[in-house]
XYZ file of C-alpha atoms in Angstrom:
387
model
C 107.863 93.646 97.750
C 107.001 96.550 100.036
C 109.175 97.435 103.012
C 107.393 99.644 105.501
C 109.305 102.612 106.887
C 108.138 101.727 110.379
C 109.882 98.337 110.337
C 111.381 97.671 113.754
C 114.989 96.550 113.803
C 116.175 94.354 116.612
C 119.364 96.356 116.939
C 117.284 99.123 118.523
C 116.143 96.768 121.259
C 119.413 95.015 122.125
C 119.519 96.897 125.392
C 116.546 94.816 126.512
C 118.546 91.619 125.992
C 121.336 92.284 128.442
C 119.742 90.516 131.411
C 119.084 86.791 131.523
C 115.754 85.673 132.956
C 115.801 83.183 135.811
C 114.206 79.841 134.947
C 113.124 76.962 137.136
C 115.394 73.931 136.944
C 118.194 73.421 134.456
C 117.704 76.067 131.748
C 116.857 74.381 128.404
C 116.112 75.114 124.654
C 113.535 75.198 121.800
C 112.773 73.135 118.689
C 111.134 73.474 115.259
C 108.757 70.975 113.789
C 107.829 68.484 111.150
C 105.145 69.402 108.626
C 102.016 68.959 110.696
C 98.468 70.212 110.289
C 94.828 69.210 110.583
C 94.167 67.770 107.138
C 90.649 66.441 107.825
C 89.237 69.146 110.132
C 88.774 66.911 113.168
C 90.803 69.014 115.619
C 93.771 66.640 115.617
C 97.195 67.152 114.083
C 98.206 64.917 111.184
C 101.684 64.423 109.716
C 102.877 65.075 106.160
C 105.818 62.977 104.976
C 107.804 62.956 101.740
C 109.660 60.396 99.645
C 113.018 62.012 98.880
C 113.519 59.831 95.803
C 110.202 60.398 94.031
C 108.821 63.602 95.598
C 105.643 61.823 96.704
C 103.737 63.501 99.560
C 101.695 61.337 101.914
C 99.536 62.296 104.907
C 99.204 60.139 108.003
C 95.824 61.096 109.474
C 95.727 60.637 113.242
C 93.055 58.233 114.464
C 90.312 59.449 116.761
C 90.992 58.522 120.365
C 94.767 58.229 120.007
C 96.295 56.915 123.224
C 99.360 55.195 124.604
C 97.851 51.709 124.824
C 100.422 49.178 123.522
C 99.380 47.869 120.129
C 96.733 50.554 119.600
C 96.124 51.732 116.029
C 96.786 55.455 116.037
C 96.673 56.147 112.280
C 93.361 56.341 110.426
C 94.269 54.231 107.411
C 91.030 55.009 105.551
C 91.646 58.778 105.646
C 95.414 58.681 105.128
C 96.702 58.796 101.592
C 98.958 60.084 98.840
C 98.380 63.805 98.238
C 100.516 64.371 95.162
C 103.980 63.861 93.707
C 106.179 66.917 93.386
C 108.118 67.491 90.194
C 111.910 67.993 90.198
C 112.800 71.365 91.666
C 109.670 71.617 93.815
C 109.919 71.465 97.617
C 107.556 71.760 100.571
C 107.918 75.010 102.524
C 105.060 74.918 104.998
C 101.620 73.719 106.031
C 98.718 75.942 107.057
C 95.083 76.725 106.402
C 95.307 79.252 103.560
C 91.562 79.570 102.882
C 89.958 79.382 106.337
C 88.076 76.126 105.793
C 89.578 74.273 108.765
C 91.819 72.033 106.634
C 95.579 72.234 106.275
C 96.939 73.155 102.853
C 100.507 72.703 101.583
C 102.857 75.525 100.602
C 105.451 74.543 97.997
C 108.120 76.399 96.026
C 109.128 75.555 92.477
C 112.525 75.696 90.805
C 111.923 79.294 89.694
C 111.148 80.364 93.266
C 107.365 80.749 92.897
C 105.430 79.997 96.086
C 102.276 77.975 95.411
C 99.524 76.724 97.720
C 98.196 73.209 97.092
C 94.664 73.418 98.465
C 93.125 70.609 100.483
C 89.822 69.374 99.036
C 87.175 70.244 101.644
C 84.556 68.214 99.784
C 86.217 64.956 100.891
C 83.946 63.310 103.428
C 84.693 61.323 106.594
C 86.223 57.936 105.910
C 87.735 58.923 102.564
C 91.415 59.680 101.914
C 92.517 63.295 102.079
C 93.045 64.824 98.633
C 93.886 68.076 96.849
C 91.530 70.338 94.908
C 93.640 71.165 91.848
C 91.192 73.833 90.653
C 91.991 75.947 93.723
C 95.788 75.855 93.473
C 96.913 79.413 94.172
C 100.136 81.299 93.413
C 101.393 83.600 96.173
C 104.646 85.292 95.113
C 108.233 84.795 93.997
C 110.585 86.045 96.712
C 113.879 87.605 95.580
C 116.877 85.309 95.181
C 118.418 84.454 98.527
C 115.190 84.744 100.504
C 113.909 81.675 102.356
C 110.530 80.729 103.804
C 110.634 80.598 107.602
C 107.018 79.874 108.401
C 103.331 79.983 107.530
C 100.934 81.402 110.125
C 98.039 83.852 110.396
C 99.671 87.269 110.853
C 96.519 89.398 110.658
C 93.861 87.147 112.233
C 91.701 86.754 109.130
C 91.714 82.945 109.271
C 94.166 82.547 106.387
C 97.785 81.479 106.857
C 100.328 84.050 105.675
C 103.896 83.422 104.499
C 107.024 84.673 106.266
C 110.297 84.927 104.330
C 113.741 86.185 105.331
C 116.901 87.133 103.465
C 120.398 85.831 104.225
C 119.141 82.307 104.812
C 117.429 83.226 108.051
C 120.559 84.176 110.000
C 120.162 87.926 110.350
C 118.464 90.046 107.721
C 115.027 91.357 106.907
C 111.759 89.494 107.469
C 108.908 90.034 105.010
C 105.319 88.837 105.425
C 103.175 87.982 102.424
C 99.597 88.519 103.576
C 97.304 86.091 101.768
C 93.617 86.338 100.955
C 90.933 83.852 99.952
C 87.228 83.300 100.197
C 86.345 80.526 102.644
C 87.324 77.315 100.895
C 88.541 79.279 97.872
C 91.775 79.878 95.946
C 94.536 81.671 97.908
C 96.338 84.702 96.503
C 98.578 87.447 97.859
C 97.314 90.756 99.228
C 100.168 92.896 97.927
C 98.858 96.083 99.538
C 98.584 94.426 102.936
C 101.994 92.745 102.851
C 105.105 94.262 104.393
C 108.279 93.955 106.442
C 107.743 93.762 110.214
C 111.317 93.337 111.449
C 114.995 93.246 110.585
C 117.454 91.046 112.473
C 121.142 91.818 113.010
C 123.745 89.299 111.828
C 123.927 86.230 114.021
C 120.237 86.138 114.920
C 118.010 83.274 113.811
C 114.217 83.369 113.480
C 113.214 80.242 115.380
C 109.426 80.344 115.790
C 106.566 81.885 113.831
C 103.240 81.500 115.612
C 100.781 83.153 118.003
C 102.659 83.469 121.299
C 100.267 85.708 123.258
C 96.915 84.295 122.165
C 95.563 87.384 120.397
C 95.058 85.614 117.061
C 98.057 87.292 115.373
C 101.138 85.185 114.702
C 104.275 86.469 116.430
C 107.982 85.742 115.971
C 110.672 84.405 118.293
C 114.337 84.914 117.417
C 117.499 83.618 119.055
C 121.066 84.852 118.948
C 123.416 82.187 117.612
C 126.403 83.921 119.237
C 127.100 82.825 122.797
C 126.174 85.558 125.273
C 127.061 84.965 128.913
C 125.926 81.373 129.542
C 123.739 80.916 126.488
C 121.874 82.266 123.493
C 119.469 85.135 124.007
C 115.830 84.745 122.926
C 113.596 87.653 121.923
C 109.855 87.634 121.193
C 108.376 90.080 118.680
C 104.656 90.604 119.311
C 102.758 91.455 116.122
C 100.593 94.574 115.962
C 97.198 94.839 114.236
C 97.474 94.420 110.481
C 100.131 91.738 110.729
C 103.140 93.539 109.228
C 104.388 95.711 112.095
C 105.724 94.881 115.550
C 104.254 96.146 118.820
C 107.536 97.328 120.348
C 106.061 97.995 123.766
C 104.584 94.505 124.012
C 107.711 92.690 122.767
C 110.428 91.445 125.078
C 113.060 88.967 126.190
C 111.919 85.700 127.830
C 115.520 84.795 128.687
C 118.499 82.883 127.359
C 118.869 79.366 125.973
C 122.020 77.645 127.241
C 124.704 76.513 124.854
C 124.068 73.000 123.570
C 120.284 73.177 123.830
C 118.110 73.212 120.690
C 115.645 76.050 120.077
C 112.582 76.299 119.473
C 109.088 74.672 119.338
C 105.907 76.444 120.395
C 102.509 75.169 121.503
C 100.021 75.624 124.326
C 100.797 73.111 127.083
C 99.096 75.020 129.889
C 95.373 74.448 130.339
C 93.382 77.674 130.555
C 96.114 79.874 129.072
C 95.626 81.862 125.888
C 99.352 82.043 125.181
C 101.572 79.390 123.652
C 104.508 77.967 125.595
C 107.819 76.910 124.107
C 109.931 73.812 124.494
C 113.671 73.225 124.238
C 115.717 70.032 124.071
C 119.159 69.212 125.434
C 121.173 68.208 122.375
C 124.598 68.053 124.021
C 124.139 66.691 127.529
C 125.272 70.003 129.023
C 123.308 71.114 132.078
C 121.268 67.896 132.218
C 120.646 64.581 130.448
C 120.915 64.584 126.658
C 117.474 64.368 125.069
C 115.689 66.052 127.985
C 112.797 68.291 126.912
C 112.045 71.363 129.001
C 108.927 73.498 128.655
C 108.929 77.220 129.412
C 105.354 78.171 130.289
C 104.641 81.691 129.054
C 102.267 84.107 130.701
C 99.504 85.566 128.555
C 101.713 88.461 127.471
C 103.706 85.955 125.397
C 107.069 87.238 126.639
C 107.388 86.555 130.369
C 107.968 83.090 131.792
C 105.790 81.551 134.499
C 108.628 80.042 136.523
C 106.338 77.986 138.732
C 104.546 76.351 135.803
C 107.681 75.674 133.736
C 109.031 72.150 134.046
C 111.122 69.365 132.587
C 109.122 66.993 130.417
C 110.187 63.639 128.985
C 113.709 62.553 128.143
C 114.115 61.257 124.594
C 116.117 58.031 124.120
C 119.247 58.028 121.971
C 118.366 58.294 118.270
C 115.156 60.243 118.870
C 114.560 63.970 118.433
C 111.706 66.421 118.716
C 109.834 66.890 115.430
C 107.275 69.415 116.676
C 104.437 70.341 119.014
C 100.765 69.999 118.125
C 97.459 68.807 119.562
C 97.078 65.180 118.449
C 94.096 64.222 120.624
C 91.984 67.413 120.535
C 92.201 68.106 124.273
C 93.485 71.662 123.850
C 97.005 70.773 125.010
C 99.901 70.522 122.552
C 101.577 67.125 122.373
C 105.160 66.307 121.391
C 105.885 64.524 118.106
C 109.194 62.654 118.268
C 110.969 60.875 115.431
C 113.606 58.159 115.360
C 116.320 57.591 112.791
C 114.588 54.313 111.851
C 111.544 56.316 110.720
C 109.371 55.670 113.773
C 107.029 58.474 114.853
C 105.866 58.673 118.461
C 103.496 61.143 120.135
C 103.974 62.027 123.783
C 100.500 62.994 124.993
C 101.022 65.996 127.235
C 98.649 67.078 129.967
C 100.779 70.024 131.094
C 104.261 71.535 130.736
C 105.880 68.716 132.736
C 103.263 65.950 132.677
C 102.662 63.229 130.091
C 99.772 60.752 130.131
C 101.321 58.291 127.702
C 103.361 57.699 124.561
C 101.384 56.732 121.460
C 103.196 55.006 118.604
C 101.978 56.646 115.416
C 103.687 54.738 112.616
C 107.026 53.875 111.036
C 107.868 55.672 107.803
C 109.136 53.512 104.942
C 112.815 53.726 104.059
C 113.673 56.878 102.127
C 110.676 58.809 103.458
C 111.119 61.696 105.883
C 109.186 64.070 108.106
C 110.778 67.316 106.895
C 110.894 70.427 109.053
C 109.604 73.913 108.385
C 111.367 75.870 111.137
C 115.034 76.552 111.603
C 115.626 76.539 115.326
C 117.156 73.146 116.000
C 120.629 72.213 114.900
C 119.544 68.883 113.464
C 115.881 68.971 112.579
C 115.121 66.486 109.850
C 114.555 62.815 110.487
C 114.614 60.396 107.581
C 113.935 56.669 107.643
C 117.088 54.734 106.814
């Protein structure tokens, strides 16, 4: 593990966090996500679920033309299928395209701590169930004891997902990025020379989002302070510099504060024509607005400042439902909201903008004991399992 001497520590920038931004409407919060990815390279997000009893992993492939018509079939049964069954001690840590072939792969960790990529078989044709290519399974690294995976995203814009880990369980501590490498459609491995430590967080800060926030092709990081400051928790966006393992200090900044009782954070582009991703928050407590209300902060293309006029309240989730993530489920370029119920139901709100929804599409109901696990840490309660 290499720690670069130019690593930027958030403590040096705390002076930038002293002023809360002004948001339109009741100020809300962010949310992490279920394991989602495009498993069949059709431009639509699919959902990975897991059987907690057996370790079986299953992919629900989203049907083409998903919409909110009552009774519509929104899962492509022919392409959905069982990927594999994990052995005891193995767990899913992320989903991303680790070999630049347009298909989501699965990052797992074994009992010894080794991070392994299960590669999606890109030879599977349309109409056949998604499957793994065992010959391309690639080992990435074994993080030190006490380090946790916080995300998988492309840090250096080479088309391959990279792996972010943090010490101290993600609440404060050092972030390290394993830069991965692979031929197109090939076996992933780690680029040890290219890997490094972009940031260190002070105690009390939580890394909530890993993803491209300013649309430059490099994944960025959004952290939030778990300690109450003024009326809420401060949020800070770290913009990644070229190479993927350092932070562009001058381009980084503070979008504002998330009020107490709101969950933080989910990111996705909900603004047509923007290069940047926006972020959504959900009212988990009923403070400052109805419980279950989702609010979208539209970011300008710098990835750090909020477009107050474009930001808006979105849908309100009924009791028993929570946000599972943001992703484009109908290939219209706008991120949609995946919601999950405690009975295992999965619903997609089809967004057309930060505060506009064209319909709610029922995806499926997970069998009892199966869950849509989460790969980010921002929300207080972010795993939904079918009862």
